Coordinates of C-alpha atoms and ligand atoms in Angstrom, one line a residue:
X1 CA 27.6 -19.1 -16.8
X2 CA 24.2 -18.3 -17.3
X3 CA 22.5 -15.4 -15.2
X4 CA 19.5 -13.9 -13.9
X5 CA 18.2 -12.1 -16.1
X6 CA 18.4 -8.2 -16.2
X7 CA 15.9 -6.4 -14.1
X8 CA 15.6 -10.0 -12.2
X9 CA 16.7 -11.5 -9.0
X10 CA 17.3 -14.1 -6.5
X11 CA 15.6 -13.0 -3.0
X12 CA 17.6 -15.7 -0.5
X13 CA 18.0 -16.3 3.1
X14 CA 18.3 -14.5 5.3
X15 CA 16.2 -11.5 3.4
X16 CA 13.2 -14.0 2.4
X17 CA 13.1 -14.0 6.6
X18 CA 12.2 -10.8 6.2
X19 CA 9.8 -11.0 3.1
X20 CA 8.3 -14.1 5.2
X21 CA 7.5 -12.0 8.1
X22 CA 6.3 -9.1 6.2
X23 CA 3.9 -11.2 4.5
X24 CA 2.7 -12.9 7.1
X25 CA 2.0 -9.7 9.2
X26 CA 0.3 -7.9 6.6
X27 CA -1.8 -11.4 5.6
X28 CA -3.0 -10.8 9.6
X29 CA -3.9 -7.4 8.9
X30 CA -6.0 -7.5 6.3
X31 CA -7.9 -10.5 7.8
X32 CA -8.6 -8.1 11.0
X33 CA -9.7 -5.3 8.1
X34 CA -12.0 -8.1 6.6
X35 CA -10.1 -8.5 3.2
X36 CA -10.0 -11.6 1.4
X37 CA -7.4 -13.1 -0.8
X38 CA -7.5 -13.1 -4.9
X39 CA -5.7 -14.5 -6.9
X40 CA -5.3 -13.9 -10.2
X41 CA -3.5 -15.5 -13.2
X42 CA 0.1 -13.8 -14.2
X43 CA -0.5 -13.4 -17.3
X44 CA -3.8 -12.3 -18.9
X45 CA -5.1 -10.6 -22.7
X46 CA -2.8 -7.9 -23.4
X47 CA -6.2 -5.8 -24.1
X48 CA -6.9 -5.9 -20.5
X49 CA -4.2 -3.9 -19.8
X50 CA -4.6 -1.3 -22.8
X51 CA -8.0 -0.8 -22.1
X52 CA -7.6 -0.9 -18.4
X53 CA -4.1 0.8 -18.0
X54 CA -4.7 3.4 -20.8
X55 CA -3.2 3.3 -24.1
X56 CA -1.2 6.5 -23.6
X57 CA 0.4 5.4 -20.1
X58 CA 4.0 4.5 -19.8
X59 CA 3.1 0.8 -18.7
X60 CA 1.0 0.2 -21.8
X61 CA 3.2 1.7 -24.5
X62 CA 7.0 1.4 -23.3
X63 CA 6.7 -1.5 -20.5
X64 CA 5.2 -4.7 -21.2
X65 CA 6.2 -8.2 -21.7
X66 CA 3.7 -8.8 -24.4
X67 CA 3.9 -11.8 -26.3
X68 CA 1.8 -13.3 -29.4
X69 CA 0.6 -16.5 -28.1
X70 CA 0.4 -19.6 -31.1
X71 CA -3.2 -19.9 -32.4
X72 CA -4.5 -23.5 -31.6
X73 CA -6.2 -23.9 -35.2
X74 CA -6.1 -22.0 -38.7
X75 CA -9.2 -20.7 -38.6
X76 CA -8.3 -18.5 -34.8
X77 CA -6.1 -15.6 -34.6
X78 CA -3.1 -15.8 -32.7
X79 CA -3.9 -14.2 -28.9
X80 CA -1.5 -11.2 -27.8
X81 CA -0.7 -12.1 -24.2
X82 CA 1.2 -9.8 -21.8
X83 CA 2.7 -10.5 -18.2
X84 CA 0.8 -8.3 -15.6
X85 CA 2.4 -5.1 -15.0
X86 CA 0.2 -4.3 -12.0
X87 CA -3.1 -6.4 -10.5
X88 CA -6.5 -3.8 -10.5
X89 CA -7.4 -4.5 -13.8
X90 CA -6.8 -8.4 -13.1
X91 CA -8.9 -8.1 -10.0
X92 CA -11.5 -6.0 -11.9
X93 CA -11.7 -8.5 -14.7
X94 CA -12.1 -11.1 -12.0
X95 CA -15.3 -9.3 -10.5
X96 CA -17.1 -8.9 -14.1
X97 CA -16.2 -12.4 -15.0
X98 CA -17.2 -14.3 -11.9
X99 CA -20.1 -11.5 -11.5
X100 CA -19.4 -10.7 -8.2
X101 CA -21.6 -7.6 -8.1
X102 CA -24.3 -9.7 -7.6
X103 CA -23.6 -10.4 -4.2
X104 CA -24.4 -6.8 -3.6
X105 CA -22.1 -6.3 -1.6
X106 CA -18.4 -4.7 -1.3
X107 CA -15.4 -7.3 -2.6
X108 CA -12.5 -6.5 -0.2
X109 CA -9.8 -8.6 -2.3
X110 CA -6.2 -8.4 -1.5
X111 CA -3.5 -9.8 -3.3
X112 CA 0.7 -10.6 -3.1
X113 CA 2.6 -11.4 -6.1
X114 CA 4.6 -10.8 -9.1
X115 CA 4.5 -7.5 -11.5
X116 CA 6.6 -7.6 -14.3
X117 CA 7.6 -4.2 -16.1
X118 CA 10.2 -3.4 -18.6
X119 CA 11.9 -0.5 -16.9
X120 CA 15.3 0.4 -16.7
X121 CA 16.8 -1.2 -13.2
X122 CA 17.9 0.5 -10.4
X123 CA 18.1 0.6 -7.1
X124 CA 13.8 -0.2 -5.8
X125 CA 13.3 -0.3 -9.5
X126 CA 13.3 -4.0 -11.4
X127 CA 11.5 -5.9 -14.4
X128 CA 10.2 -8.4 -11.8
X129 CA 8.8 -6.9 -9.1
X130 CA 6.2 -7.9 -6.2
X131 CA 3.3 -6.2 -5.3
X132 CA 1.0 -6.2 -1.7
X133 CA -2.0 -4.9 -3.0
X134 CA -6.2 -4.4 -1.8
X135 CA -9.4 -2.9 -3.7
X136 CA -12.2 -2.5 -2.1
X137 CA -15.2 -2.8 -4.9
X138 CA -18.8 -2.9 -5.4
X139 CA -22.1 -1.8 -6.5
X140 CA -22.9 2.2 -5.4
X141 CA -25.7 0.9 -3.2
X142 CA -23.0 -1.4 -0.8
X143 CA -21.4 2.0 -0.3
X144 CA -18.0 1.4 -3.0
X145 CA -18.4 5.2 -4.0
X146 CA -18.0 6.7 0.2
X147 CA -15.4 9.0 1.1
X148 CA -14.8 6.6 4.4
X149 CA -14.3 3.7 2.0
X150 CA -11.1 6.1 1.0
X151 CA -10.5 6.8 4.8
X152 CA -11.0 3.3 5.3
X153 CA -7.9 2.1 3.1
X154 CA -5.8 4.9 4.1
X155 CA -6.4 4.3 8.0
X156 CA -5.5 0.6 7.3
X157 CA -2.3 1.6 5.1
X158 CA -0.7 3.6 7.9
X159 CA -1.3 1.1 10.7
X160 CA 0.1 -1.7 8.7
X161 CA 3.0 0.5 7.8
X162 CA 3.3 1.2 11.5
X163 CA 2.9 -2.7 12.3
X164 CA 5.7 -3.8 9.7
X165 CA 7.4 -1.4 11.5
X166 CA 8.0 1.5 8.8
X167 CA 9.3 5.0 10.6
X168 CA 9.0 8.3 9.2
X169 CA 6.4 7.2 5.7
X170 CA 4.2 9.9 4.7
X171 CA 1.3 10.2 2.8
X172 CA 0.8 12.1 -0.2
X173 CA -2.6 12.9 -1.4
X174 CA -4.4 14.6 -3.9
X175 CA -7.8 14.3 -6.2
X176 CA -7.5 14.2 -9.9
X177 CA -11.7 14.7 -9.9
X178 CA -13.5 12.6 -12.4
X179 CA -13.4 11.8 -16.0
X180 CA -15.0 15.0 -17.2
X181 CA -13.1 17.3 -14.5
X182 CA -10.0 15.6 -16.2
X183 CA -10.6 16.7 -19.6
X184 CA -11.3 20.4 -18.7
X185 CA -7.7 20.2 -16.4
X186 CA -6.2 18.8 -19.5
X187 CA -7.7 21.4 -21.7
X188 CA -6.5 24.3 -19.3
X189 CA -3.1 22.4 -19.2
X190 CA -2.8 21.9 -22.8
X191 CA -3.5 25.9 -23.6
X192 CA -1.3 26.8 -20.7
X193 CA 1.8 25.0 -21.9
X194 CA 1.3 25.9 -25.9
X195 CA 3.2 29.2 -25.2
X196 CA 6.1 27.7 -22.7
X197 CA 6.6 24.3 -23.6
X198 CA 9.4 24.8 -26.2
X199 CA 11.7 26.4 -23.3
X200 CA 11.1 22.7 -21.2
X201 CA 12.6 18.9 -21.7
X202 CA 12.0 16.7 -24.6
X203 CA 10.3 14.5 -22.4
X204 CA 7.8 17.7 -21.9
X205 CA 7.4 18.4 -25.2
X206 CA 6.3 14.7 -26.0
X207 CA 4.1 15.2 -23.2
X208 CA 2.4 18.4 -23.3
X209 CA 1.3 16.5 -26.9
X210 CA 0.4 12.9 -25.3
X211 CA -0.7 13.1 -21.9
X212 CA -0.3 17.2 -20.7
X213 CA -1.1 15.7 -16.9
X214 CA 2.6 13.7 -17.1
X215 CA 3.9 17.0 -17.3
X216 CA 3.4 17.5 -13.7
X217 CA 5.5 14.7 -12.7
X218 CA 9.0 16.1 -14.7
X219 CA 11.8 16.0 -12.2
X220 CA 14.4 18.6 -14.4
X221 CA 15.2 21.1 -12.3
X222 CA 14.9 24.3 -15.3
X223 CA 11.1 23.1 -16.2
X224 CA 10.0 23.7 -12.1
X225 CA 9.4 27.3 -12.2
X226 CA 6.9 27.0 -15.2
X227 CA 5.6 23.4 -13.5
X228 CA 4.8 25.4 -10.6
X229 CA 3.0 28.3 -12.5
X230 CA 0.5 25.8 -14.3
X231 CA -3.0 25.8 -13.7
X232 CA -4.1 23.2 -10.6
X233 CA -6.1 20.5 -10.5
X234 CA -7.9 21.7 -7.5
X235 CA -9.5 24.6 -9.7
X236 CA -10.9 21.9 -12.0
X237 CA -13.2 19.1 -9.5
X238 CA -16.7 19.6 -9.7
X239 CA -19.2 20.1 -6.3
X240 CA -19.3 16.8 -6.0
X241 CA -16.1 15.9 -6.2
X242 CA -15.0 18.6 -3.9
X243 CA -17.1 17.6 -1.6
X244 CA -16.1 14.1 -1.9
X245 CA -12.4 15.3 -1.2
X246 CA -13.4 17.2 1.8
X247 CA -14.7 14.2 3.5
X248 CA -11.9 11.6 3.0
X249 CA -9.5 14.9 4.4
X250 CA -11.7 15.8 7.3
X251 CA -12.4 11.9 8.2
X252 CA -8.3 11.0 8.0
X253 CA -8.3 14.3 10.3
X254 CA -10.4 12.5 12.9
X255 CA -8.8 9.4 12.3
X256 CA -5.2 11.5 13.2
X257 CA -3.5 10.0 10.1
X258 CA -1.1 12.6 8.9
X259 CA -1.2 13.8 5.2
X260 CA 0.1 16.1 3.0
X261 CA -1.6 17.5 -0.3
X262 CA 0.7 17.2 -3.4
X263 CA -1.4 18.5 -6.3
X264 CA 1.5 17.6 -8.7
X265 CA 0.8 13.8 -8.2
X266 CA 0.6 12.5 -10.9
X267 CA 0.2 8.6 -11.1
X268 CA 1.1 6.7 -13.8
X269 CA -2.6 4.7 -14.8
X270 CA -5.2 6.1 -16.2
X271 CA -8.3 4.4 -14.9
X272 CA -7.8 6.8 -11.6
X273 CA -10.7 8.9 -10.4
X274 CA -10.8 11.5 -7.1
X275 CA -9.1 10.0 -4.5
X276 CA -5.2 9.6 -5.3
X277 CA -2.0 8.9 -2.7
X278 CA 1.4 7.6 -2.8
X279 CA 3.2 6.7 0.9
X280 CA 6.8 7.5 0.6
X281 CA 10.0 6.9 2.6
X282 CA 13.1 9.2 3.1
X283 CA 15.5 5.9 3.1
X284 CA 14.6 4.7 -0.5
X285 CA 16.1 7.4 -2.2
X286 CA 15.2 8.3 -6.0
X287 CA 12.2 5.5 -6.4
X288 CA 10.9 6.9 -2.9
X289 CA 7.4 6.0 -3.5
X290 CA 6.9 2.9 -0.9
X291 CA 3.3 2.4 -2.3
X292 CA 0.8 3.9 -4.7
X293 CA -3.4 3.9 -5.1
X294 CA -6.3 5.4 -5.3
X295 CA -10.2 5.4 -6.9
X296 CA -11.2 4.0 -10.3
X297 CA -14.6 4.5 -10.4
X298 CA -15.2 3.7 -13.6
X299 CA -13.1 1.0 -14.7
X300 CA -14.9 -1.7 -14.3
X301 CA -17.3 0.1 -17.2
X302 CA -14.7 0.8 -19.2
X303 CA -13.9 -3.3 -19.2
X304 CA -17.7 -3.8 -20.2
X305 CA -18.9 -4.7 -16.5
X306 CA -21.7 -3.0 -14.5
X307 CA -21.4 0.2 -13.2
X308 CA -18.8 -0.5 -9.7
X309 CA -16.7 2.0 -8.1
X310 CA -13.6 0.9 -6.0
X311 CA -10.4 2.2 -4.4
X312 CA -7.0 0.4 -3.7
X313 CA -3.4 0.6 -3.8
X314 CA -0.6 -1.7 -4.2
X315 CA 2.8 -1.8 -1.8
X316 CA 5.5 -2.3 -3.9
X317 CA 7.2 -5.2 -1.6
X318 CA 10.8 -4.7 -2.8
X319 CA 10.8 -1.0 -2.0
X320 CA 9.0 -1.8 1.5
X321 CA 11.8 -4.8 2.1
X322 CA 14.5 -2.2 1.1
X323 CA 12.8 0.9 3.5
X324 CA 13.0 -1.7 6.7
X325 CA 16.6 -2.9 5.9
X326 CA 17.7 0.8 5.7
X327 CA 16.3 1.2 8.9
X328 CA 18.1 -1.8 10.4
X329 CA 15.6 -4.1 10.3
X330 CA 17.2 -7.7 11.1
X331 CA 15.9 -10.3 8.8
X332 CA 17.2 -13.6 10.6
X333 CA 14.6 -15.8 12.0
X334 CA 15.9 -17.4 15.1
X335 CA 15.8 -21.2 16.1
X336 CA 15.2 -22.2 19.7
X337 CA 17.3 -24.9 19.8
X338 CA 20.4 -26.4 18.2
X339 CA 20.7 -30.2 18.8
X340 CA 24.0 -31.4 19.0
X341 CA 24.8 -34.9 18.3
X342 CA 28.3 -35.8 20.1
X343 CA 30.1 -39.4 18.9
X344 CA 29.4 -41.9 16.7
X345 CA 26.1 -43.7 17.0
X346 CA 24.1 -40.7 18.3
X347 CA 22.5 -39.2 14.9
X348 CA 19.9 -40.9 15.2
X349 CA 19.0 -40.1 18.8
X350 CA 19.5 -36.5 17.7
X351 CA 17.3 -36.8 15.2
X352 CA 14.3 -38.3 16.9
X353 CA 15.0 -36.1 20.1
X354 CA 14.5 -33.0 17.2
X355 CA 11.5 -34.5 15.7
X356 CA 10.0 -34.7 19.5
X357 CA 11.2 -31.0 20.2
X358 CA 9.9 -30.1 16.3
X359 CA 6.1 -31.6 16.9
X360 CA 5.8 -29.8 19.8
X361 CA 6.3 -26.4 18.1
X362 CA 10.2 -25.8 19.2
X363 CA 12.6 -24.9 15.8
X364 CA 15.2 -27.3 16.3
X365 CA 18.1 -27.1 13.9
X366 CA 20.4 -30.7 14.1
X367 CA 24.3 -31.0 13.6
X368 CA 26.1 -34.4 12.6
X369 CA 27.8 -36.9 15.1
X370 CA 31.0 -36.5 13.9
X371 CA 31.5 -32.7 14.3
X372 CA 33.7 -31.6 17.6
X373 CA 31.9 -30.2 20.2
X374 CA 33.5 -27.1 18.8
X375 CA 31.9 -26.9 15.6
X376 CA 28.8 -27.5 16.9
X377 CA 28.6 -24.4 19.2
X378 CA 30.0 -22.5 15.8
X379 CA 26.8 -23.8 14.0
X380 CA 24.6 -23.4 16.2
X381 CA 25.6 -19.6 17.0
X382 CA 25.4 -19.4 13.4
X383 CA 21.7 -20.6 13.1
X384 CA 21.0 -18.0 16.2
X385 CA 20.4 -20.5 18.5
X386 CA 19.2 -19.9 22.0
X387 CA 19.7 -23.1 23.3
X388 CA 21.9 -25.8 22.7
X389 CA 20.7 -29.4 23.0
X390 CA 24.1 -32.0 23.3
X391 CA 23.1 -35.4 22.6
X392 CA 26.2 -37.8 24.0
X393 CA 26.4 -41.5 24.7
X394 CA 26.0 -40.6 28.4
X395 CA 23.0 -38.1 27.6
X396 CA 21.2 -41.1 25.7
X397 CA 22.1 -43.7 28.6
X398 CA 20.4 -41.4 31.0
X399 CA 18.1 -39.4 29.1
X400 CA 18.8 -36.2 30.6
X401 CA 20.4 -33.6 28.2
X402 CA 23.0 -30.8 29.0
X403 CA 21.4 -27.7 27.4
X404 CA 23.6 -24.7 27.3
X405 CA 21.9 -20.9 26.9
X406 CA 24.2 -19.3 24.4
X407 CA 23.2 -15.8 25.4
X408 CA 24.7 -15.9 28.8
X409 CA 26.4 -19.5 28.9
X410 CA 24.8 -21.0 31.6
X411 CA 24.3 -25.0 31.4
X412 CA 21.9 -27.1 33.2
X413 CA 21.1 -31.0 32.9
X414 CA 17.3 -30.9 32.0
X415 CA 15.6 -34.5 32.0
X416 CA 14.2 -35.5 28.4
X417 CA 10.3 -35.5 29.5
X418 CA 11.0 -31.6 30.6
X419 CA 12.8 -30.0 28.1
X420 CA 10.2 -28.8 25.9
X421 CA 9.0 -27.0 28.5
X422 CA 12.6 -25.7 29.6
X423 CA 13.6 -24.9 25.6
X424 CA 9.9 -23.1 25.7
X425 CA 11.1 -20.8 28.6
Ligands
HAM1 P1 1.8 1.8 -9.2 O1 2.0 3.1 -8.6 O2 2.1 1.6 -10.7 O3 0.3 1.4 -8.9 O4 2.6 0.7 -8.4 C1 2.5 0.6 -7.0 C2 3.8 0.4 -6.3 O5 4.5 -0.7 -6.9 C3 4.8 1.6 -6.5 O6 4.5 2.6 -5.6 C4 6.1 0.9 -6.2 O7 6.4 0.8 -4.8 C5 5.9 -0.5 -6.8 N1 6.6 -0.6 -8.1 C6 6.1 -0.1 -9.3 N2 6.9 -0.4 -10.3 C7 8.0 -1.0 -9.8 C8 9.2 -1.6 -10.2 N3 9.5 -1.5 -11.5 N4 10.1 -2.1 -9.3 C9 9.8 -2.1 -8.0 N5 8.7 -1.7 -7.5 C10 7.8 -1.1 -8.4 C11 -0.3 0.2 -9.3 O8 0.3 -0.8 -9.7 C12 -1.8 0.2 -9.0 N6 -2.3 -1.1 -9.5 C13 -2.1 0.4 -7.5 C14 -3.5 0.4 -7.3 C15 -4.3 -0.6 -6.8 N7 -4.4 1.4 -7.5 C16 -5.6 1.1 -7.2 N8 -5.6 -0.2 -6.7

């Protein structure tokens, strides 16, 4: 039998209910926040993601489906392809290519799709994932670089969290300062491990080499007293940056959306600037980052475009899905009415009493003429019917219809030119 493949899955009904009406919520929200879809091709130049991602991060050197595509003559090199692992760097390509800056304006993109990432499954974690993602980007002069672009994004996070219907999410912040602020925190990191880091985890020894700030993110439980006793990021931002911070904190503070600081966020791309945040959720359990984001001010330089700062974040949908259903959240969308036909001959009255009830906006599911009446109350609980709809001989002969409420099992006889209006009810 052949298989899904690992890391891969099937989402079916009733759950794609659910992914339906999460979409379709959050699609609503982000046209009353003035965002605009994108969308972006799956798979794009593997250099993209080096360049963009950072050579050194986890996604570019462990976790990509990278593939070398066949040249289309002798004379051209054969193309390295790679399936997107994550979408800014698409997007960002996307508003270099298509110079969008010259709108002069900000881009407020959003985007819903597939990630693909060669990690090791679990529970919230797979190889084919889907993202709900949004960057806001632009030239300076539109305003891309302002702190309430930030409080902009993390308002509109935690009332579409709320809307979905997420409890009990909160929201981890923190500012990993700019490029330069980086490298001095990396410095002070690097000196500060040099005398501790043979006591800690292979993992950060590889790190305190590679990419000192991953050390932050270790979860062993012996290597947390000397995690906590490293230097902190806060001692490293510049004025402006620091100022920059206080502004997104006081303006989320006005806004009343709650926060918490977590200087030992570390997140896993390297294109991230000031601004960073992860919204987590208690029911997810160890992969209990719900979404991630933040600043990348200078990416789209880094990709050879002009000079455009932006800030986003990407909901990973799976996790999101899973956080609702641990909550209780009921995927099944219900159908108004189940239209029963009852003897032979009557399928065909059924069906064009369904297609009347269907055009005028009422779900209508249908059963077959030769079920019992039986069966067809069994079905039509099954679909989560409200009402059913029995279409007999003597129904057709006087075009009235016995509709039953299955909820509290009264019946009525409602005449055919009113029962849209009764099935509305
Ligand atoms: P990220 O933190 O790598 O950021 O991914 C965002 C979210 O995607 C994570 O918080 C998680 O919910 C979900 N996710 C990541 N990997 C997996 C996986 N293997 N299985 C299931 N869910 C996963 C980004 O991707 C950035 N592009 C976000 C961003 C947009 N930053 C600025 N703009």
């Amino acid at each position: 039998m052949i298989k899904a493949v690992r890391g891969t899955r099937d989402l079916l009904p009733p759950d794609t209910d659910l992914w339906n009406r999460v979409e379709a919520k959050v699609r609503d929200i982000f046209a009353r926040y003035s965002f605009h879809e994108i969308r972006t091709p799956i798979f794009e130049d593997t250099q993209l993601f080096s360049r963009g991602v950072g050579e050194e991060t986890d996604i570019v050197s462990k976790e990509m489906f990278t593939w070398e595509d066949k040249a289309r003559a002798q004379s051209e090199k054969a193309q390295l392809l790679t399936l997107r692992p994550e979408n800014t760097a698409g997007v960002v390509r996307a508003y270099i290519e298509h110079g969008l800056d010259r709108q002069g304006t900000l881009q407020k993109l959003y985007y819903i799709g597939p990630q693909f990432r060669r990690e090791r499954p679990q529970k919230g974690r797979y190889r084919q994932f889907y993202q709900i993602g949004a960057e806001i980007i632009g030239p300076p002069s539109a305003g891309s670089e302002s702190p309430a672009r930030d409080a902009e994004v993390l308002e509109m996070l935690a009332t579409l969290l709320d809307e979905v219907g997420l409890r009990d999410w909160s929201l981890q912040l923190n500012s990993v300062g700019c490029a330069e602020d980086r490298a001095r925190y990396n410095k002070a990191l690097r000196e500060a491990l040099q005398p501790v880091v043979h006591q800690m985890c292979a993992d950060c020894q590889r790190r305190a080499e590679t990419n000192p700030l991953r050390v932050l993110d270790c979860k062993h439980p012996e290597d947390q007293p000397i995690i906590e006793r490293l230097p902190k990021i806060s001692d490293y931002l510049d004025q402006p940056c620091r100022e920059h911070f206080a502004q997104v904190r006081k303006m989320l503070e006005a806004l009343n959306v709650p926060y918490a600081i977590n200087e030992r966020m570390v997140r896993g791309l390297d294109y991230y600037t000031r601004t960073t945040f992860e919204f987590t959720h208690g029911g997810l359990g160890a992969q209990s980052a719900v979404l991630g984001g933040g600043r990348y001010d200078g990416l789209s330089e880094s990709l050879d475009g002009p000079k455009a700062p932006g800030i986003g974040f990407a909901i990973g949908e799976d996790r999101l899905i899973l956080a609702l259903q641990s909550q209780g959240e009921q995927p099944a969308e219900k159908v108004q009415a189940f239209v029963a036909p009852l003897g032979l001959g009557t399928n065909g009255h059924a069906l064009t009493l369904a297609r009347e009830l269907r055009r005028a906006g009422v779900s209508a599911d249908l059963g077959e003429e030769n079920f019992r009446l039986k069966k067809s109350f069994e079905l039509a609980e099954k679909a989560g019917a409200q009402y059913i709809v029995i279409v007999g001989e003597n129904e057709v002969a006087s075009d009235t219809f016995a509709v039953k409420n299955l909820a509290t099992g009264g019946q009525v006889q409602v005449p055919r030119s009113q029962l849209v209006e009764y099935l509305r009810k």
